Coordinates of C-alpha atoms and ligand atoms in Angstrom, one line a residue:
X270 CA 0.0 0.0 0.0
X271 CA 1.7 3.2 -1.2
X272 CA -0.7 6.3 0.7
X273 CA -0.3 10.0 0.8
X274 CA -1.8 11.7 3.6
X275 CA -2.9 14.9 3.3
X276 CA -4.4 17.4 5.7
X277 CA -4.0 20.9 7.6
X278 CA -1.9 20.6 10.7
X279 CA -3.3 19.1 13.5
X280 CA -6.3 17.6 11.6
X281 CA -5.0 14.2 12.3
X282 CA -3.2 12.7 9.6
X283 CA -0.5 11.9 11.7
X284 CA -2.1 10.0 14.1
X285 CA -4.1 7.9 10.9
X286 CA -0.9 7.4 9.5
X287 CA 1.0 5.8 12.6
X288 CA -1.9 4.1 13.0
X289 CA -2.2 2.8 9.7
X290 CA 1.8 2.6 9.6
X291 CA 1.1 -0.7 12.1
X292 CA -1.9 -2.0 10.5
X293 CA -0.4 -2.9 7.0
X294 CA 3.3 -2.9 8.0
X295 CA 4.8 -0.5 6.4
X296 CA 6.4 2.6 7.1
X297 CA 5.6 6.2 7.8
X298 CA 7.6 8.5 6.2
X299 CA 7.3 12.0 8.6
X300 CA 9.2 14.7 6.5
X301 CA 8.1 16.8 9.7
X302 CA 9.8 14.7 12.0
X303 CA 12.7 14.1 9.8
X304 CA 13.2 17.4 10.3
X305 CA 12.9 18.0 13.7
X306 CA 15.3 14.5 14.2
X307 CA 17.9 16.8 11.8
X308 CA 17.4 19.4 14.7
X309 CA 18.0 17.2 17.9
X310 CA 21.4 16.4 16.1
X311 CA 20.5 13.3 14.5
X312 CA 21.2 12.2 10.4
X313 CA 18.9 11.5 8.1
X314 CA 18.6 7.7 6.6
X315 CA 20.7 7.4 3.4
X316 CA 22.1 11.1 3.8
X317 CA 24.3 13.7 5.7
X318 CA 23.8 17.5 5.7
X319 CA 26.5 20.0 6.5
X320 CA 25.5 22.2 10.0
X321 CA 24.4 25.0 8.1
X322 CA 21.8 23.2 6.4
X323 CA 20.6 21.8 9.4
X324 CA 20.7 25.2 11.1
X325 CA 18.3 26.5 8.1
X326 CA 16.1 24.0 8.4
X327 CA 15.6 24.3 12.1
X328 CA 15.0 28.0 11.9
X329 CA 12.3 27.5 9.1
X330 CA 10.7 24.7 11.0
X331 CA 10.1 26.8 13.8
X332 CA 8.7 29.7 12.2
X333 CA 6.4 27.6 10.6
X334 CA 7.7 28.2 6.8
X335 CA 8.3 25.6 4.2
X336 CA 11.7 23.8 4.0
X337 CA 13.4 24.0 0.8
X338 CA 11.7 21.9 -2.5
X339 CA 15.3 20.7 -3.5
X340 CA 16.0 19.4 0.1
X341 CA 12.6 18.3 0.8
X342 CA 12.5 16.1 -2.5
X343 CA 16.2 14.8 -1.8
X344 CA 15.1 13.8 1.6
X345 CA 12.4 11.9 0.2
X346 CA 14.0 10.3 -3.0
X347 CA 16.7 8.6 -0.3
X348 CA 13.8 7.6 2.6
X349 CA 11.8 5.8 0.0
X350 CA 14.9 3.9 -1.3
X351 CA 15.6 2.0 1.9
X352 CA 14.8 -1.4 1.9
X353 CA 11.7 -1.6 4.1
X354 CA 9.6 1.0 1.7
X355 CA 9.8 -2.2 -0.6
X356 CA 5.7 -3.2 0.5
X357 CA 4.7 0.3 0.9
X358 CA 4.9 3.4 2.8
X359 CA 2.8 6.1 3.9
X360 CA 3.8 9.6 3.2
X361 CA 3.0 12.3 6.1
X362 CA 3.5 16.0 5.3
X363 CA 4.7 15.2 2.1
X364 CA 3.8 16.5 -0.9
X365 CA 2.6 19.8 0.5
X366 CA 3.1 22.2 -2.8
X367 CA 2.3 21.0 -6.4
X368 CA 6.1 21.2 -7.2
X369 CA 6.5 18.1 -4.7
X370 CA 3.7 16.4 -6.3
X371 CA 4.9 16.7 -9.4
X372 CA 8.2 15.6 -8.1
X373 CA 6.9 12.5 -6.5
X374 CA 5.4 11.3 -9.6
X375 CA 8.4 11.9 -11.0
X376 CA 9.7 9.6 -8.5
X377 CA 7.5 6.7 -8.7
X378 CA 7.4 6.6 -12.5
X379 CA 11.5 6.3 -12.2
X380 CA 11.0 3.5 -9.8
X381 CA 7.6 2.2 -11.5
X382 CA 5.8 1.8 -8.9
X383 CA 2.3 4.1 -8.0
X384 CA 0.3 5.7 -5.2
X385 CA -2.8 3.9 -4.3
X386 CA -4.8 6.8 -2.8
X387 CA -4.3 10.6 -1.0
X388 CA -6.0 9.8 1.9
X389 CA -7.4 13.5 3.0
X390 CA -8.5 14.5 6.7
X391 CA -10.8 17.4 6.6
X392 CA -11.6 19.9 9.8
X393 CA -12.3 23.0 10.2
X394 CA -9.8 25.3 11.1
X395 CA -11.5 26.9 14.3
X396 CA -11.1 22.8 15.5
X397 CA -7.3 22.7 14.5
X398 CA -6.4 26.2 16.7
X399 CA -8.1 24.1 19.7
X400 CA -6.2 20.5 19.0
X401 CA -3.0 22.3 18.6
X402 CA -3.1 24.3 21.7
X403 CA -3.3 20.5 23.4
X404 CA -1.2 18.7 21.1
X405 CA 2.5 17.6 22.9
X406 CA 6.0 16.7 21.7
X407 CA 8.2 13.9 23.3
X408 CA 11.5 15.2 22.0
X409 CA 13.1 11.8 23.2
X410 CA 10.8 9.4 21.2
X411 CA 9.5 11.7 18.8
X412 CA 6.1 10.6 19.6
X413 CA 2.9 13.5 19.5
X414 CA 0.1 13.0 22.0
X415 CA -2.7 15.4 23.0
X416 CA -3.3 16.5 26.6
X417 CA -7.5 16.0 25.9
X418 CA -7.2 12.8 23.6
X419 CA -4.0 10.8 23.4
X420 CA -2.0 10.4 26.2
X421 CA 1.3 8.3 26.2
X422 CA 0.2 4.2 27.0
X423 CA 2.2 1.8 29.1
X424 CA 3.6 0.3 25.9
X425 CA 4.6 3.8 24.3
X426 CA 6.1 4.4 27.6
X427 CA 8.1 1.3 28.0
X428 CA 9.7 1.9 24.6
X429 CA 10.9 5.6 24.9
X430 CA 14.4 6.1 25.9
X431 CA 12.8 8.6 28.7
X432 CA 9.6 7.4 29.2
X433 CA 7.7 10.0 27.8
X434 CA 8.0 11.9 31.1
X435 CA 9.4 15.2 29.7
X436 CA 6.3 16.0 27.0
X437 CA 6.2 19.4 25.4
X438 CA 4.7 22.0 22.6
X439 CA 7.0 22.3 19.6
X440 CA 7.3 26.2 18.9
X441 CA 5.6 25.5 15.9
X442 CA 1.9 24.5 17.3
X443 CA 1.9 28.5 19.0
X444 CA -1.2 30.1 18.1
X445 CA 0.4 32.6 16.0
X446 CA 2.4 30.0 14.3
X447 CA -0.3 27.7 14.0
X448 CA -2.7 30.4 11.9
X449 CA 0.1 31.5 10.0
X450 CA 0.7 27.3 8.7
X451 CA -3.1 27.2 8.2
X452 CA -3.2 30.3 5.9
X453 CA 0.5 28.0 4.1
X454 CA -2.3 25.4 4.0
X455 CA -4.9 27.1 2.2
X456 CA -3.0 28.8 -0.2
X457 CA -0.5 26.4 -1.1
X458 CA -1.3 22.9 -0.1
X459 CA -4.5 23.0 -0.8
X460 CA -4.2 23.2 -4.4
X461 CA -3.0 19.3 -4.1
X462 CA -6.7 18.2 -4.2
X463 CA -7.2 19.1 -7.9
X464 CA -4.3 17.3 -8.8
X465 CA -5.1 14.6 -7.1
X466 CA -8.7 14.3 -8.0
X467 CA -8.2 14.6 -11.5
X468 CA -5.5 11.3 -10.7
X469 CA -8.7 9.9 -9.6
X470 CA -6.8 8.8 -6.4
X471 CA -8.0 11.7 -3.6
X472 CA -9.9 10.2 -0.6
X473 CA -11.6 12.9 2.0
X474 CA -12.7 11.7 5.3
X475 CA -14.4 14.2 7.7
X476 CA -11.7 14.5 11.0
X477 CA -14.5 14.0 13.5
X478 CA -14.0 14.8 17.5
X479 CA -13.9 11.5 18.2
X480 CA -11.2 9.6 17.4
X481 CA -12.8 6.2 16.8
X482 CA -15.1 7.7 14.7
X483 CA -12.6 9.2 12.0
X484 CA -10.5 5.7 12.6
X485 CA -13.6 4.0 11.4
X486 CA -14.6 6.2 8.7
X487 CA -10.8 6.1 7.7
X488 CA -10.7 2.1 7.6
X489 CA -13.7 2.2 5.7
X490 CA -12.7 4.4 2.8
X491 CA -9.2 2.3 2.3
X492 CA -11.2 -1.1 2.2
X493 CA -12.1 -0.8 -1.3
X494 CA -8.3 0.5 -1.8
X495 CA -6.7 -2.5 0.0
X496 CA -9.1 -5.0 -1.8
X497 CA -8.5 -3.6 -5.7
X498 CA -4.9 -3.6 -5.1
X499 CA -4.5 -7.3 -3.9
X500 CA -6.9 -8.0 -6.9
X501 CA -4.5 -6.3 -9.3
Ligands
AMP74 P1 4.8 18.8 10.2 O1 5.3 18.0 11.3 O2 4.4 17.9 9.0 O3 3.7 19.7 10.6 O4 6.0 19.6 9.7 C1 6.7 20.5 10.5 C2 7.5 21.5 9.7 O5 8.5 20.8 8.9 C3 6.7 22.3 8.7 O6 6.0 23.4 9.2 C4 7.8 22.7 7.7 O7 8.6 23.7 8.2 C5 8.6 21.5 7.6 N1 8.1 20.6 6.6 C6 7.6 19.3 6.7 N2 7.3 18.8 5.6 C7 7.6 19.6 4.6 C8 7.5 19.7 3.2 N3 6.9 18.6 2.5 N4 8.0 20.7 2.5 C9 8.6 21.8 3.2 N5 8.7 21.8 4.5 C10 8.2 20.8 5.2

């Protein structure tokens, strides 16, 4: 299964696609949290970037602006090489501009293989401001939970280095920061829909307040997805 998720900040996606990560086995490719791993002095798979680079890309990530479309794709084009996106992957925060789109074709046609569906999570934005002001950080696992809905379990515990003790907002779910992304969202990302409903591959699912809900509505829609591609 090869999915793109796409939808505003804090609407979800990443949640669906961790979740969806462990259902079919495959992985999810976070350029967000590539990003911030870059930051806490960590390299990326299949790549090394010089400090300034890295410095860059910090300082955009936390004012909420776009990395670079040359770095971005690069970062991409070597996380989709590694052996275990062989089955499948799930792309998170990525493409979020039509040149990336157009670039991940690109991509897919020069390793023939295709996308199976855009997998869209749709909430208003008055509902995003409120998730983000809850939403938390682990900066030891990397790990996002929400203080209202999704707090760390036992298991998610047991398997971060510290426990998940120390959780905390990244700079870039601050009101201000948070509007400015949605307005990036709007008047850049959105324009991703088009292209991929004219593909004939865009799913929307309503984000709903509960979770279960939007899992269920979510499971639903790739049903049809996961059955036509084993029948292929
Ligand atoms: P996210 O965790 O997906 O909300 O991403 C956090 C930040 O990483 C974004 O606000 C951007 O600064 C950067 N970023 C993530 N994905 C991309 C992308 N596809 N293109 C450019 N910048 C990105």
């Amino acid at each position: 299964m090869r999915l793109v998720m796409l939808g505003a900040p804090g609407s979800g996606k990443g949640t669906q696609a961790e979740r969806l990560s462990k259902k079919y086995g495959i992985p999810q490719i976070s350029t967000g949290e590539l990003f911030r791993s870059l930051r806490k002095g960590e390299q990326l798979p299949g790549m090394s970037l010089p400090q300034e680079v890295i410095d860059e890309i910090s300082s955009l990530i936390n004012n909420g602006c776009f990395v670079s479309d040359d770095i971005t794709i690069q970062v991409i084009e070597n996380r989709i090489a590694l052996p275990d996106c062989e089955n499948g992957f799930i792309l998170d925060g990525f493409p979020r501009n039509i040149p990336q789109g157009e670039a991940l074709d690109a991509l897919l046609k020069k390793h023939s293989i295709h996308l199976d569906a855009v997998l869209e999570i749709d909430v208003p934005d008055d509902a995003i401001v409120d998730r983000l002001s809850g939403r938390r950080y682990c900066p030891a696992c990397g790990r996002t939970y929400h203080l209202d809905a999704k707090m760390p379990t036992e298991e998610e515990r047991a398997t971060c280095p510290e426990g998940c003790r120390n959780l905390i907002q990244r700079d870039d779910d601050k009101p201000e920061v948070v509007k400015k992304r949605l307005v990036t969202y709007h008047d850049v990302t959105e324009h991703l829909k088009p292209y991929y409903k004219e593909q004939g591959k865009l799913i929307t699912v309503v984000g709903r307040k509960k979770l279960e809900k939007t899992i269920r509505d979510v499971d639903r829609a790739l049903e049809s997805i996961e059955k036509n591609r084993i029948e292929a």
